[in-house]
Coordinates of C-alpha atoms in Angstrom, one line a residue:
Chain A
M22 CA 6.9 -5.9 20.4
H23 CA 4.4 -3.3 19.3
S24 CA 5.3 0.1 20.8
K25 CA 2.7 2.4 22.2
I26 CA 5.2 5.3 22.2
T27 CA 4.0 8.2 20.1
N28 CA 7.3 9.8 19.5
H29 CA 9.3 8.5 16.5
A30 CA 12.7 8.7 18.0
D31 CA 11.8 7.0 21.3
A32 CA 9.9 4.3 19.5
A33 CA 12.9 3.8 17.2
I34 CA 15.1 3.2 20.2
D35 CA 12.6 0.6 21.3
F36 CA 12.7 -1.2 17.9
N37 CA 16.5 -1.1 17.9
L38 CA 16.7 -3.0 21.2
D39 CA 16.5 -6.2 19.0
E40 CA 19.5 -5.8 16.7
D41 CA 18.9 -9.0 14.8
R42 CA 15.3 -7.9 14.0
V43 CA 16.5 -4.5 12.8
D44 CA 19.2 -6.1 10.5
W45 CA 16.7 -8.5 9.0
H46 CA 14.0 -5.8 8.6
D47 CA 16.5 -3.6 6.9
R48 CA 17.8 -6.3 4.6
T49 CA 14.3 -7.6 3.6
L50 CA 13.0 -4.2 2.7
W51 CA 16.1 -3.3 0.7
F52 CA 15.7 -6.6 -1.2
I53 CA 12.2 -5.5 -2.2
R54 CA 13.6 -2.1 -3.2
E55 CA 16.1 -3.9 -5.5
K56 CA 13.3 -6.0 -7.0
R57 CA 11.5 -2.7 -7.7
D58 CA 14.6 -1.5 -9.5
L59 CA 14.8 -4.6 -11.7
A60 CA 11.1 -4.4 -12.5
S61 CA 11.1 -0.7 -13.4
H62 CA 14.3 -0.9 -15.4
A63 CA 12.6 -3.6 -17.6
I64 CA 10.1 -1.0 -18.8
P65 CA 11.8 1.4 -21.3
E66 CA 9.1 4.0 -20.8
W67 CA 9.2 3.9 -17.0
E68 CA 10.0 7.6 -16.6
Q69 CA 7.3 8.5 -19.1
L70 CA 4.8 6.4 -17.2
R71 CA 5.7 8.2 -13.9
E72 CA 5.3 11.6 -15.7
Y73 CA 1.9 10.5 -17.1
A74 CA 0.8 9.3 -13.7
S75 CA 1.9 12.5 -12.0
Q76 CA 0.0 14.6 -14.6
I77 CA -3.1 12.5 -14.4
K78 CA -3.1 12.9 -10.6
N79 CA -2.6 16.6 -10.9
N80 CA -5.6 16.9 -13.1
V81 CA -7.6 14.8 -10.7
L82 CA -6.8 17.1 -7.8
S83 CA -7.7 20.2 -9.9
N84 CA -11.1 18.7 -10.9
L85 CA -11.8 16.5 -7.9
S86 CA -15.3 17.9 -7.2
Q87 CA -16.4 17.2 -10.8
Y88 CA -14.9 13.8 -10.9
L89 CA -16.5 12.7 -7.6
Q90 CA -19.9 13.8 -8.9
E91 CA -19.3 12.0 -12.2
F92 CA -18.3 8.8 -10.5
E93 CA -21.3 9.0 -8.1
E94 CA -23.7 9.4 -11.1
K95 CA -22.2 6.5 -13.0
A96 CA -21.9 4.2 -9.9
K97 CA -25.6 4.9 -9.1
A98 CA -26.6 4.1 -12.7
N99 CA -24.7 0.8 -12.3
G100 CA -26.8 0.0 -9.2
V101 CA -24.3 0.9 -6.5
I102 CA -25.3 2.8 -3.4
V103 CA -23.0 5.7 -2.7
H104 CA -22.4 7.3 0.8
W105 CA -20.4 10.3 1.8
A106 CA -18.5 10.5 5.1
A107 CA -17.1 13.8 6.4
D108 CA -14.9 12.1 9.0
A109 CA -13.9 8.8 10.5
A110 CA -16.8 8.7 12.9
E111 CA -19.3 9.1 10.1
H112 CA -17.5 6.5 8.0
N113 CA -17.7 4.0 10.9
K114 CA -21.4 4.8 11.5
I115 CA -22.3 4.3 7.8
V116 CA -20.6 0.9 7.7
H117 CA -22.2 -0.1 11.0
D118 CA -25.7 1.0 9.9
I119 CA -25.4 -1.1 6.7
L120 CA -24.5 -4.2 8.7
K121 CA -27.3 -3.5 11.2
K122 CA -29.8 -3.1 8.5
H123 CA -29.0 -6.6 7.2
N124 CA -28.7 -8.0 10.7
I125 CA -25.1 -9.0 10.2
D126 CA -22.7 -9.4 13.1
R127 CA -19.7 -11.0 11.3
M128 CA -17.8 -9.5 8.4
V129 CA -14.7 -10.2 6.3
K130 CA -12.5 -7.4 5.4
S131 CA -9.6 -7.2 2.9
K132 CA -6.8 -4.8 3.3
S133 CA -7.8 -1.2 3.6
M134 CA -5.6 1.5 5.1
L135 CA -8.5 3.9 5.1
T136 CA -10.4 1.7 7.6
E137 CA -7.2 1.5 9.7
E138 CA -7.1 5.3 9.6
C139 CA -10.7 5.5 10.7
G140 CA -10.4 2.8 13.5
L141 CA -13.2 0.8 11.9
N142 CA -12.3 -2.6 13.5
E143 CA -12.3 -1.2 17.0
H144 CA -15.6 0.6 16.4
L145 CA -17.4 -2.4 15.0
E146 CA -16.0 -4.7 17.7
A147 CA -17.2 -2.3 20.4
N148 CA -20.6 -2.7 18.8
G149 CA -20.6 -6.4 18.9
I150 CA -19.5 -7.1 15.3
E151 CA -16.7 -9.5 14.6
V152 CA -14.3 -8.5 11.8
I153 CA -11.9 -11.0 10.3
D154 CA -9.1 -9.4 8.3
T155 CA -8.5 -11.7 5.3
D156 CA -5.2 -10.4 4.0
L157 CA -2.8 -12.9 5.5
G158 CA -0.5 -10.2 6.9
E159 CA -3.4 -8.2 8.2
R160 CA -4.8 -11.4 9.9
I161 CA -1.4 -12.0 11.6
V162 CA -1.3 -8.5 13.1
Q163 CA -5.0 -8.7 14.0
L164 CA -4.3 -11.9 15.9
A165 CA -1.3 -10.2 17.6
K166 CA -3.6 -7.2 18.4
E167 CA -1.2 -4.9 16.7
P168 CA -1.7 -2.4 13.9
P169 CA 0.0 -3.0 10.5
S170 CA 3.6 -1.7 10.3
H171 CA 3.7 -1.4 6.5
I172 CA 0.9 -0.6 4.1
V173 CA 1.8 -3.4 1.7
L174 CA 3.5 -5.9 4.0
P175 CA 1.5 -5.4 7.3
C176 CA 3.5 -7.9 9.4
I177 CA 7.0 -7.3 8.0
H178 CA 8.2 -6.6 11.5
K179 CA 7.3 -10.1 12.7
K180 CA 9.7 -13.1 12.6
K181 CA 8.3 -16.4 11.3
E182 CA 8.8 -17.9 14.8
E183 CA 6.5 -15.3 16.3
I184 CA 3.9 -16.0 13.6
G185 CA 4.2 -19.7 14.3
E186 CA 3.5 -19.0 18.0
L187 CA 0.4 -16.9 17.2
F188 CA -0.9 -19.6 14.8
H189 CA -0.3 -22.2 17.4
Q190 CA -2.3 -20.2 19.9
Y191 CA -5.2 -19.2 17.7
L192 CA -5.3 -21.7 14.8
G193 CA -4.1 -24.8 16.5
T194 CA -0.9 -25.4 14.5
E195 CA 1.9 -27.5 15.8
K196 CA 3.9 -25.8 18.6
G197 CA 7.2 -24.5 17.5
A198 CA 6.3 -24.8 13.8
S199 CA 7.7 -21.9 11.7
D200 CA 7.8 -23.2 8.2
P201 CA 6.1 -20.4 6.1
K202 CA 4.4 -23.0 3.7
Y203 CA 2.9 -24.9 6.6
L204 CA 1.7 -21.7 8.3
T205 CA 0.3 -20.3 5.1
A206 CA -1.6 -23.5 4.4
A207 CA -3.1 -23.4 7.9
A208 CA -4.1 -19.7 7.5
R209 CA -5.7 -20.5 4.1
E210 CA -7.8 -23.3 5.6
H211 CA -8.9 -21.1 8.4
L212 CA -9.8 -18.2 6.1
R213 CA -11.6 -20.4 3.6
E214 CA -14.2 -21.4 6.1
T215 CA -14.6 -17.7 7.1
F216 CA -15.2 -16.7 3.5
L217 CA -17.9 -19.3 3.0
T218 CA -19.9 -18.2 6.1
R219 CA -19.8 -14.4 6.1
R220 CA -22.6 -12.4 4.5
A221 CA -20.8 -9.1 4.4
A222 CA -17.4 -8.2 2.9
L223 CA -15.6 -4.9 3.1
T224 CA -12.8 -4.0 0.7
G225 CA -10.6 -0.9 0.0
V226 CA -10.4 0.8 -3.3
N227 CA -7.2 1.3 -5.3
F228 CA -8.7 3.2 -8.2
A229 CA -12.2 4.5 -8.9
I230 CA -12.9 5.5 -12.5
A231 CA -15.2 8.6 -12.9
E232 CA -15.9 7.7 -16.6
T233 CA -17.5 4.4 -15.8
G234 CA -18.3 4.3 -12.1
E235 CA -16.3 1.1 -11.6
F236 CA -13.6 0.6 -9.0
V237 CA -10.5 -1.6 -8.9
V238 CA -9.0 -3.5 -6.0
S239 CA -5.5 -4.9 -6.3
T240 CA -4.5 -7.8 -4.1
N241 CA -2.0 -10.7 -4.2
E242 CA -4.1 -13.2 -2.4
G243 CA -7.5 -12.9 -4.1
N244 CA -9.0 -12.3 -0.7
A245 CA -11.0 -9.2 -1.8
D246 CA -12.6 -11.3 -4.6
M247 CA -13.4 -14.2 -2.4
G248 CA -15.0 -12.0 0.2
A249 CA -16.9 -9.8 -2.2
H250 CA -18.2 -12.5 -4.5
L251 CA -19.6 -14.7 -1.8
A252 CA -21.1 -12.0 0.3
D253 CA -24.7 -10.6 0.1
V254 CA -23.3 -7.1 0.9
H255 CA -20.1 -5.6 -0.4
I256 CA -18.9 -2.4 1.1
A257 CA -16.1 -0.6 -0.6
C258 CA -14.5 2.4 1.3
M259 CA -12.3 4.9 -0.4
G260 CA -10.6 8.2 0.3
I261 CA -12.0 10.9 -2.0
E262 CA -8.6 11.2 -3.8
K263 CA -8.7 7.7 -5.3
I264 CA -10.5 8.9 -8.4
L265 CA -9.1 8.5 -12.0
P266 CA -10.8 10.3 -14.8
K267 CA -10.9 7.8 -17.6
Q268 CA -10.7 4.0 -17.9
H269 CA -7.7 4.2 -20.2
H270 CA -5.7 5.9 -17.4
L271 CA -5.9 2.8 -15.3
G272 CA -3.2 1.0 -17.4
V273 CA -0.7 3.6 -16.5
F274 CA -1.3 3.1 -12.8
L275 CA -1.5 -0.7 -12.9
R276 CA 1.9 -0.8 -14.6
L277 CA 3.4 1.4 -12.0
L278 CA 1.7 0.1 -8.8
A279 CA 3.0 -3.5 -8.3
R280 CA 6.4 -2.8 -9.8
S281 CA 6.9 0.0 -7.4
A282 CA 5.5 -2.0 -4.4
T283 CA 7.1 -5.4 -4.6
G284 CA 8.8 -5.6 -8.0
Q285 CA 6.0 -7.8 -9.4
P286 CA 4.8 -7.0 -13.0
I287 CA 1.3 -6.7 -11.7
T288 CA -0.6 -7.8 -8.6
T289 CA -1.9 -11.3 -8.8
Y290 CA -5.5 -10.0 -8.9
S291 CA -6.6 -6.6 -10.3
S292 CA -10.3 -6.9 -9.7
H293 CA -12.8 -4.6 -11.4
F294 CA -16.2 -4.1 -9.7
K295 CA -18.9 -2.3 -11.6
I296 CA -22.4 -3.8 -11.6
P297 CA -23.5 -5.7 -8.5
Q298 CA -24.2 -9.4 -8.9
P299 CA -27.9 -10.4 -8.7
H300 CA -29.2 -10.3 -5.2
Q301 CA -26.1 -8.5 -3.9
E302 CA -25.9 -5.0 -2.5
V303 CA -22.8 -2.9 -3.3
H304 CA -22.0 0.2 -1.3
I305 CA -19.3 2.7 -1.8
V306 CA -18.3 5.1 1.0
F307 CA -16.5 8.3 0.0
V308 CA -14.4 9.5 2.9
D309 CA -13.0 13.0 3.4
N310 CA -11.5 12.9 6.9
G311 CA -9.4 16.0 6.4
R312 CA -8.6 15.5 2.7
S313 CA -10.6 18.5 1.4
V314 CA -8.7 20.8 3.8
H315 CA -5.4 19.2 2.8
L316 CA -6.3 19.9 -0.8
G317 CA -6.2 23.6 0.0
K318 CA -2.5 23.5 1.2
E319 CA -0.5 24.4 -1.9
D320 CA 2.8 23.2 -0.5
F321 CA 1.4 19.9 0.7
R322 CA -1.5 18.9 -1.6
N323 CA 0.8 16.9 -3.8
S324 CA 0.9 14.1 -1.3
L325 CA -2.8 13.4 -2.1
K326 CA -1.5 11.9 -5.3
C327 CA -0.2 8.8 -3.4
I328 CA -1.2 5.4 -4.7
R329 CA 0.0 3.6 -1.5
C330 CA 2.7 1.5 -3.1
A331 CA 5.1 1.8 -0.2
A332 CA 8.2 2.2 -2.4
C333 CA 9.2 5.2 -0.3
M334 CA 9.1 3.1 2.8
N335 CA 11.2 0.3 1.3
T336 CA 13.9 2.6 0.2
C337 CA 14.0 4.9 3.3
P338 CA 17.1 4.3 5.5
V339 CA 15.2 5.6 8.5
Y340 CA 12.0 3.5 8.0
R341 CA 14.0 0.3 7.4
R342 CA 15.9 0.8 10.7
S343 CA 13.1 2.1 12.9
G344 CA 10.1 0.0 11.8
G345 CA 6.6 1.1 10.8
H346 CA 5.1 1.2 14.4
S347 CA 7.5 4.0 15.3
Y348 CA 5.4 6.3 13.0
H349 CA 2.4 5.7 15.2
N350 CA -0.1 6.0 12.3
A351 CA -1.8 3.7 9.8
V352 CA 0.4 5.1 7.0
A353 CA 4.1 5.1 8.1
G354 CA 7.4 6.0 6.4
P355 CA 8.2 9.1 4.4
I356 CA 4.7 9.4 2.9
G357 CA 3.0 9.0 6.3
S358 CA 5.3 11.7 7.6
I359 CA 4.0 14.2 5.1
L360 CA 0.4 13.1 5.1
T361 CA -0.3 12.8 8.9
P362 CA 0.7 16.4 9.9
N363 CA -2.1 17.6 7.6
F364 CA -4.7 15.9 9.7
D365 CA -3.1 16.6 13.1
M366 CA 0.1 18.7 13.1
R367 CA 0.5 18.6 16.9
A368 CA 0.2 14.8 17.3
N369 CA 2.5 14.2 14.4
K370 CA 5.1 16.9 14.9
D371 CA 7.9 14.4 15.3
L372 CA 7.4 12.7 12.0
P373 CA 8.9 15.2 9.5
F374 CA 12.1 15.0 11.5
A375 CA 12.3 11.2 11.0
S376 CA 14.2 11.5 7.8
T377 CA 17.7 12.1 6.5
L378 CA 16.3 14.1 3.6
C379 CA 18.4 12.0 1.2
G380 CA 15.6 12.2 -1.4
S381 CA 15.5 8.5 -2.2
C382 CA 11.7 8.5 -1.5
S383 CA 11.1 11.1 -4.1
N384 CA 13.2 9.3 -6.6
V385 CA 11.2 6.1 -6.4
C386 CA 7.7 7.6 -6.1
P387 CA 5.7 6.4 -9.1
V388 CA 3.5 9.6 -9.1
K389 CA 6.4 12.0 -8.5
I390 CA 5.5 13.3 -5.1
D391 CA 8.2 15.7 -3.9
I392 CA 8.3 13.8 -0.6
H393 CA 11.7 15.0 0.8
D394 CA 10.9 18.6 -0.1
Q395 CA 7.6 18.4 1.7
L396 CA 9.4 16.9 4.8
Y397 CA 11.7 19.9 4.8
K398 CA 8.8 22.3 4.4
W399 CA 6.9 20.6 7.2
R400 CA 10.0 21.1 9.4
Q401 CA 9.9 24.8 8.7
V402 CA 6.2 25.0 9.5
L403 CA 6.6 23.1 12.7
M404 CA 9.5 25.3 13.9
K405 CA 7.6 28.5 13.1
E406 CA 4.6 27.2 15.0
G407 CA 6.9 26.5 18.0
L408 CA 6.3 22.7 17.7
G409 CA 9.9 21.7 17.0
P410 CA 11.8 19.6 19.6
V411 CA 12.8 21.9 22.5
T412 CA 16.5 20.8 22.3
K413 CA 16.6 21.5 18.6
N414 CA 14.9 24.9 19.1
T415 CA 17.4 25.9 21.8
S416 CA 20.5 24.6 20.1
M417 CA 19.5 26.2 16.8
K418 CA 19.0 29.6 18.5
M419 CA 22.4 29.2 20.2
M420 CA 24.0 28.2 16.9
G421 CA 22.4 31.2 15.1
W422 CA 23.7 33.5 17.8
V423 CA 27.3 32.1 17.6
L424 CA 27.3 32.1 13.8
S425 CA 26.3 35.8 13.7
K426 CA 29.4 36.8 15.7
P427 CA 32.7 35.9 13.9
A428 CA 34.9 36.5 16.9
L429 CA 32.7 34.3 19.1
Y430 CA 32.6 31.7 16.4
D431 CA 36.4 31.6 16.3
I432 CA 36.7 31.2 20.1
S433 CA 33.9 28.6 20.2
G434 CA 35.7 26.6 17.5
K435 CA 39.0 26.7 19.3
A436 CA 37.3 25.7 22.6
A437 CA 35.5 22.8 21.0
R438 CA 38.7 21.5 19.4
W439 CA 40.5 21.8 22.7
V440 CA 37.7 19.9 24.6
L441 CA 37.5 17.2 21.9
K442 CA 41.3 16.7 22.1
H443 CA 41.9 16.9 25.9
T444 CA 38.7 16.1 27.6
P445 CA 36.7 14.0 25.1
F446 CA 34.6 12.4 27.9
V447 CA 32.7 15.7 28.2
V448 CA 31.0 15.1 24.9
S449 CA 31.6 11.4 24.3
N450 CA 29.2 9.9 26.9
K451 CA 25.8 8.3 27.1
M452 CA 24.1 11.7 27.4
N453 CA 25.1 12.6 23.9
P454 CA 23.1 10.7 21.2
W455 CA 25.6 11.5 18.5
Y456 CA 28.0 9.0 20.2
K457 CA 25.5 6.2 20.3
Q458 CA 26.7 3.3 18.2
R459 CA 29.3 5.3 16.4
E460 CA 32.8 6.7 16.9
M461 CA 33.4 10.3 16.0
P462 CA 36.4 11.3 13.9
A463 CA 39.4 12.9 15.5
P464 CA 39.1 16.7 15.9
P465 CA 41.0 18.8 13.3
E466 CA 44.2 20.6 14.3
E467 CA 42.9 23.9 13.0
S468 CA 39.8 25.5 11.5
F469 CA 39.3 25.9 7.8
K470 CA 39.7 29.7 8.2
E471 CA 43.1 29.2 9.9
W472 CA 44.1 26.7 7.1
Y473 CA 43.0 29.1 4.4
K474 CA 44.9 32.0 5.9
K475 CA 48.1 29.9 6.1
N476 CA 47.9 28.3 2.6
R477 CA 45.9 30.7 0.4
G478 CA 45.9 34.0 2.3
Chain B
M30 CA -26.3 20.7 4.9
S31 CA -25.4 17.0 4.2
S32 CA -21.9 15.6 4.3
R33 CA -22.0 15.2 0.5
E34 CA -22.7 18.9 0.0
N35 CA -20.1 19.9 2.6
I36 CA -17.4 17.7 1.1
L37 CA -18.1 18.9 -2.5
R38 CA -18.2 22.5 -1.4
E39 CA -14.9 22.2 0.5
V40 CA -13.2 20.3 -2.4
L41 CA -14.4 22.8 -4.9
K42 CA -13.1 25.7 -2.8
N43 CA -9.7 24.2 -2.2
Q44 CA -8.9 22.4 -5.5
P45 CA -6.2 24.1 -7.5
A46 CA -6.4 25.6 -11.0
D47 CA -7.1 23.2 -13.7
T48 CA -4.2 21.3 -15.2
A49 CA -4.5 19.4 -18.5
L50 CA -4.6 15.6 -18.8
P51 CA -1.6 14.2 -20.7
V52 CA -2.1 12.7 -24.1
I53 CA -0.9 9.1 -23.5
D54 CA 1.2 8.0 -26.4
I55 CA 3.2 4.8 -25.8
S56 CA 4.0 3.5 -29.3
I57 CA 4.2 -0.3 -29.6
T58 CA 6.5 -1.5 -32.3
T59 CA 6.8 -5.1 -31.1
T60 CA 5.5 -7.8 -33.5
H61 CA 3.0 -10.5 -32.7
E62 CA 5.6 -13.2 -32.6
E63 CA 7.8 -11.2 -30.2
W64 CA 4.9 -10.7 -27.8
I65 CA 4.2 -14.5 -27.8
G66 CA 7.8 -15.0 -26.9
A67 CA 7.7 -12.3 -24.2
L68 CA 4.5 -13.9 -22.8
K69 CA 6.1 -17.3 -22.5
I70 CA 9.2 -15.8 -20.8
R71 CA 7.0 -13.9 -18.4
L72 CA 4.9 -17.0 -17.5
D73 CA 7.9 -19.1 -17.0
I74 CA 9.2 -16.5 -14.5
L75 CA 5.9 -16.7 -12.7
H76 CA 6.1 -20.6 -12.6
V77 CA 3.1 -21.0 -14.9
T78 CA 3.1 -24.0 -17.1
V79 CA 2.3 -23.2 -20.8
H80 CA 0.9 -25.7 -23.3
E81 CA 0.4 -24.7 -27.0
V82 CA -2.6 -26.4 -28.4
G83 CA -4.5 -26.4 -31.7
D84 CA -7.9 -27.6 -30.6
Y85 CA -10.1 -28.9 -27.8
S86 CA -9.0 -32.5 -28.2
A87 CA -5.4 -31.5 -27.4
I88 CA -6.7 -29.8 -24.3
K89 CA -8.6 -32.9 -23.3
T90 CA -5.5 -35.0 -23.6
I91 CA -3.7 -32.7 -21.2
L92 CA -6.6 -32.5 -18.8
Q93 CA -7.1 -36.3 -18.7
Q94 CA -3.5 -36.5 -17.6
E95 CA -4.0 -33.7 -15.0
A96 CA -7.3 -35.1 -13.7
I97 CA -5.5 -38.2 -12.4
T98 CA -4.2 -36.1 -9.5
Q99 CA -7.2 -33.9 -9.1
E100 CA -10.3 -35.0 -7.1
R101 CA -12.9 -32.5 -8.3
T102 CA -12.6 -30.7 -11.6
V103 CA -15.1 -28.2 -13.0
T104 CA -15.2 -26.3 -16.3
T105 CA -17.3 -23.5 -17.7
I106 CA -16.4 -24.6 -21.3
A107 CA -19.1 -26.8 -22.6
E108 CA -16.8 -28.5 -25.1
L109 CA -14.8 -29.9 -22.2
G110 CA -17.8 -31.3 -20.4
D111 CA -16.8 -34.9 -21.1
V112 CA -13.4 -34.6 -19.3
S113 CA -14.5 -32.3 -16.5
T114 CA -17.8 -31.4 -14.8
Y115 CA -19.4 -28.7 -16.8
I116 CA -21.0 -26.0 -14.7
D117 CA -23.2 -23.1 -15.7
S118 CA -21.5 -20.5 -13.7
I119 CA -24.6 -18.3 -13.6
K120 CA -26.8 -21.0 -12.1
E121 CA -24.2 -22.6 -9.8
D122 CA -24.2 -21.7 -6.2
A123 CA -20.8 -20.2 -5.5
H124 CA -20.6 -22.0 -2.1
S125 CA -20.8 -25.4 -3.8
L126 CA -17.4 -24.7 -5.4
E127 CA -15.6 -24.8 -2.1
D128 CA -13.8 -28.1 -2.7
V129 CA -12.9 -27.7 -6.4
D130 CA -9.4 -28.8 -7.1
L131 CA -9.1 -27.8 -10.7
A132 CA -11.1 -25.2 -12.6
I133 CA -10.9 -24.9 -16.3
I134 CA -12.0 -21.5 -17.5
P135 CA -11.6 -19.4 -20.6
A136 CA -10.0 -16.0 -20.7
H137 CA -10.6 -13.1 -23.1
F138 CA -6.9 -12.4 -23.6
G139 CA -3.5 -12.6 -22.0
V140 CA -1.1 -9.7 -21.4
A141 CA 2.4 -10.4 -22.6
E142 CA 4.1 -7.8 -20.5
N143 CA 2.9 -9.1 -17.1
G144 CA 1.4 -12.6 -17.8
A145 CA -2.1 -11.6 -16.6
M146 CA -5.3 -13.0 -18.0
W147 CA -8.4 -10.9 -18.5
V148 CA -11.4 -12.8 -17.2
T149 CA -15.0 -11.4 -16.8
D150 CA -18.2 -12.4 -15.1
S151 CA -19.6 -13.5 -18.4
L152 CA -16.9 -16.2 -18.6
I153 CA -17.0 -17.2 -14.9
Q154 CA -19.4 -15.7 -12.5
Y155 CA -17.8 -16.8 -9.3
W156 CA -14.2 -15.7 -9.4
Y157 CA -13.7 -16.9 -5.9
C158 CA -12.9 -20.4 -7.1
L159 CA -9.9 -18.9 -9.0
S160 CA -8.7 -17.4 -5.8
L161 CA -8.5 -20.8 -4.1
R162 CA -6.1 -22.1 -6.8
S163 CA -2.4 -22.1 -6.5
N164 CA -1.5 -24.1 -9.5
W165 CA -1.9 -22.3 -12.9
Q166 CA -1.6 -23.7 -16.4
W167 CA -2.1 -21.8 -19.6
L168 CA -3.7 -23.6 -22.6

C-alpha cells in the first residue's frame, strides 16, 4: 500500500486505485475536522487565543537565539544535559553515542516527527540498536515497515483488517480478527512488557519553556510517560523552533493544540519534564537541520510557527483524497508542502502544487500561518527557478502568448468551441487528465465578448 | 566552531526584527459553582465517574465496593492505607507496579474547562502506573 513514488500527483493516482479506502479516509478526516469545529466553537475566546498564539510565536522567532540560550542555561541548572545538532546526521550520532555510552541496544520511542525527519530509526537499526515505537499508530506503521502518513494519526491510511493481519503476523493475535478493542488490548500487552524492560526512552518535545528549562510532551496514550519514567536514560529531541518564552504562555497552546488536532479539550497526558529523577539521565537534543536558514526567508519563516496539530491536513480536500504518503515526507499535507521546499526545493518541487489554494488550511491553523499564501508564493519561486512541471510551463507560455494577442484569442476561442462541439473525442480521452472521473460541461454557443457586444454593446 | 555556536550564529543572523509579546488578558467571570457544574459536564462527556464526598470515610466506602472487582490496589494516600495497599511512591520500585489494577492518588487541582487533573511527582513519583489505567473515577 505504501507508495515509493516521489511525485505527489503520481502517488495520489496510486492511492486512488482503492476507491473505498479513499472514501473512508476522506470521511474519517472530515469527521475529525468537524470535531475540531465543535471544540473550538465551545471556547468564546478561540480567535483571541489564535491571535495570542500567533503573536507569541512571532516573538519566539524574532528572539530565538536568546530563548535557546536561556532554555539551555535553565535546563542545565535543572540537571539536564543539552546537545546541539546542526543536521540529521549529527542528531542521529548524538543519540547513538548516548546509547553506546550506556551500553544500551534496545530503546523505546514515543511519537517524534523530528526523528522521522532525521531517519533515526533506520540509523540506529543499521547500528544494531532495536527501536520500538510505543505510540500505537506508530507501532502499526513500524510493523508494516511504512512511514507514518499523518503526524497525529500515523496509520490513518490503514484499514482495521490490515492492522489485524499485521498483529496476527507479529503479535500472535487470532487470524482474521479486526475488532479494534481486541487489537488495542493485544498491542497494550505487547508494549507493556517492552516498557518494563527497556533502559532508554526517547520522546519528542511539543513545547520547551525558556523561562524554566522544562519541556512538555503531549500524548493520548501515556506512552511517553511510561517510557521516560521507567528508563535510566531519557532523550528528548526537539527542533529549535519549539521554544516558548514563559510558562504562562503554555496554557494558550495547550488549549489550542488538542482542540485543533482531534477536537479533544486537551490531550489525555500533558507531561512536564523538568528535573531528572534520581539515578536518571535526561538529555535534550536541539536540532537545526535547515531551520536557521529557513528563519531567514521572510516570505516563508512563518511556517516555523507550526505546533504540529495537523488541522490543516484534516481539512485539506487534496490531503484527504491523496493520503499522507503521497507527500513523500515526514510532515505531509499543506504544512508539509510549505515546510519541505525550505529544506530541499528540488526534491519537493511537486508539493506546493498539491493544493486547490482554497484557504481552509489557513482558516483552521491555530497559530495563524498563512499556509495557502505560502503555497502560492512557493509556486512562483519554483516557476521562476524553472522547477515547475514541464507541461505547466509550456502551456502557461502558450496561454500567455495567446492572451497577449486579442485576434488570436478570438480565433482560438472559436476553434476550441467548434472542436468541443463537433469532435469532443479530441479532448475527451484518457490522455487528458481533466476528463478523468468527471464530465465536462457543454461548450458555450458564443464567447462572453460576443454576448456582450450583442446584449450591451 | 561547534554546532552550538554555528546554530546560534545563524539563528541570530536570520531572526527577524523583534516583535512584542502579547499581554494575555482572558477575563474569567464564571463563579465557583458554575465551574463545578462545568467540570461535572466535562467529566461526564469523558466517561469519567464522579463521586462527591465529604471525608475519607466516604471514599473508603466507595473503594471497598470498587476493590471487590480489583485484584491489586495501591494508594499513595496514607489515610486510605486500611482499604488499599499504601505505597511510598519515592521508595517503591516503579517496575513493581506493573500489575496494579487500581491506583488511588491525590491531585493538586482539576481543570473545569477540560477535565484534566494536575498531578506532580511529589504526589506520585511513578506516573507510569497512571498510564496503564483505562478506568478513571474522580473523588
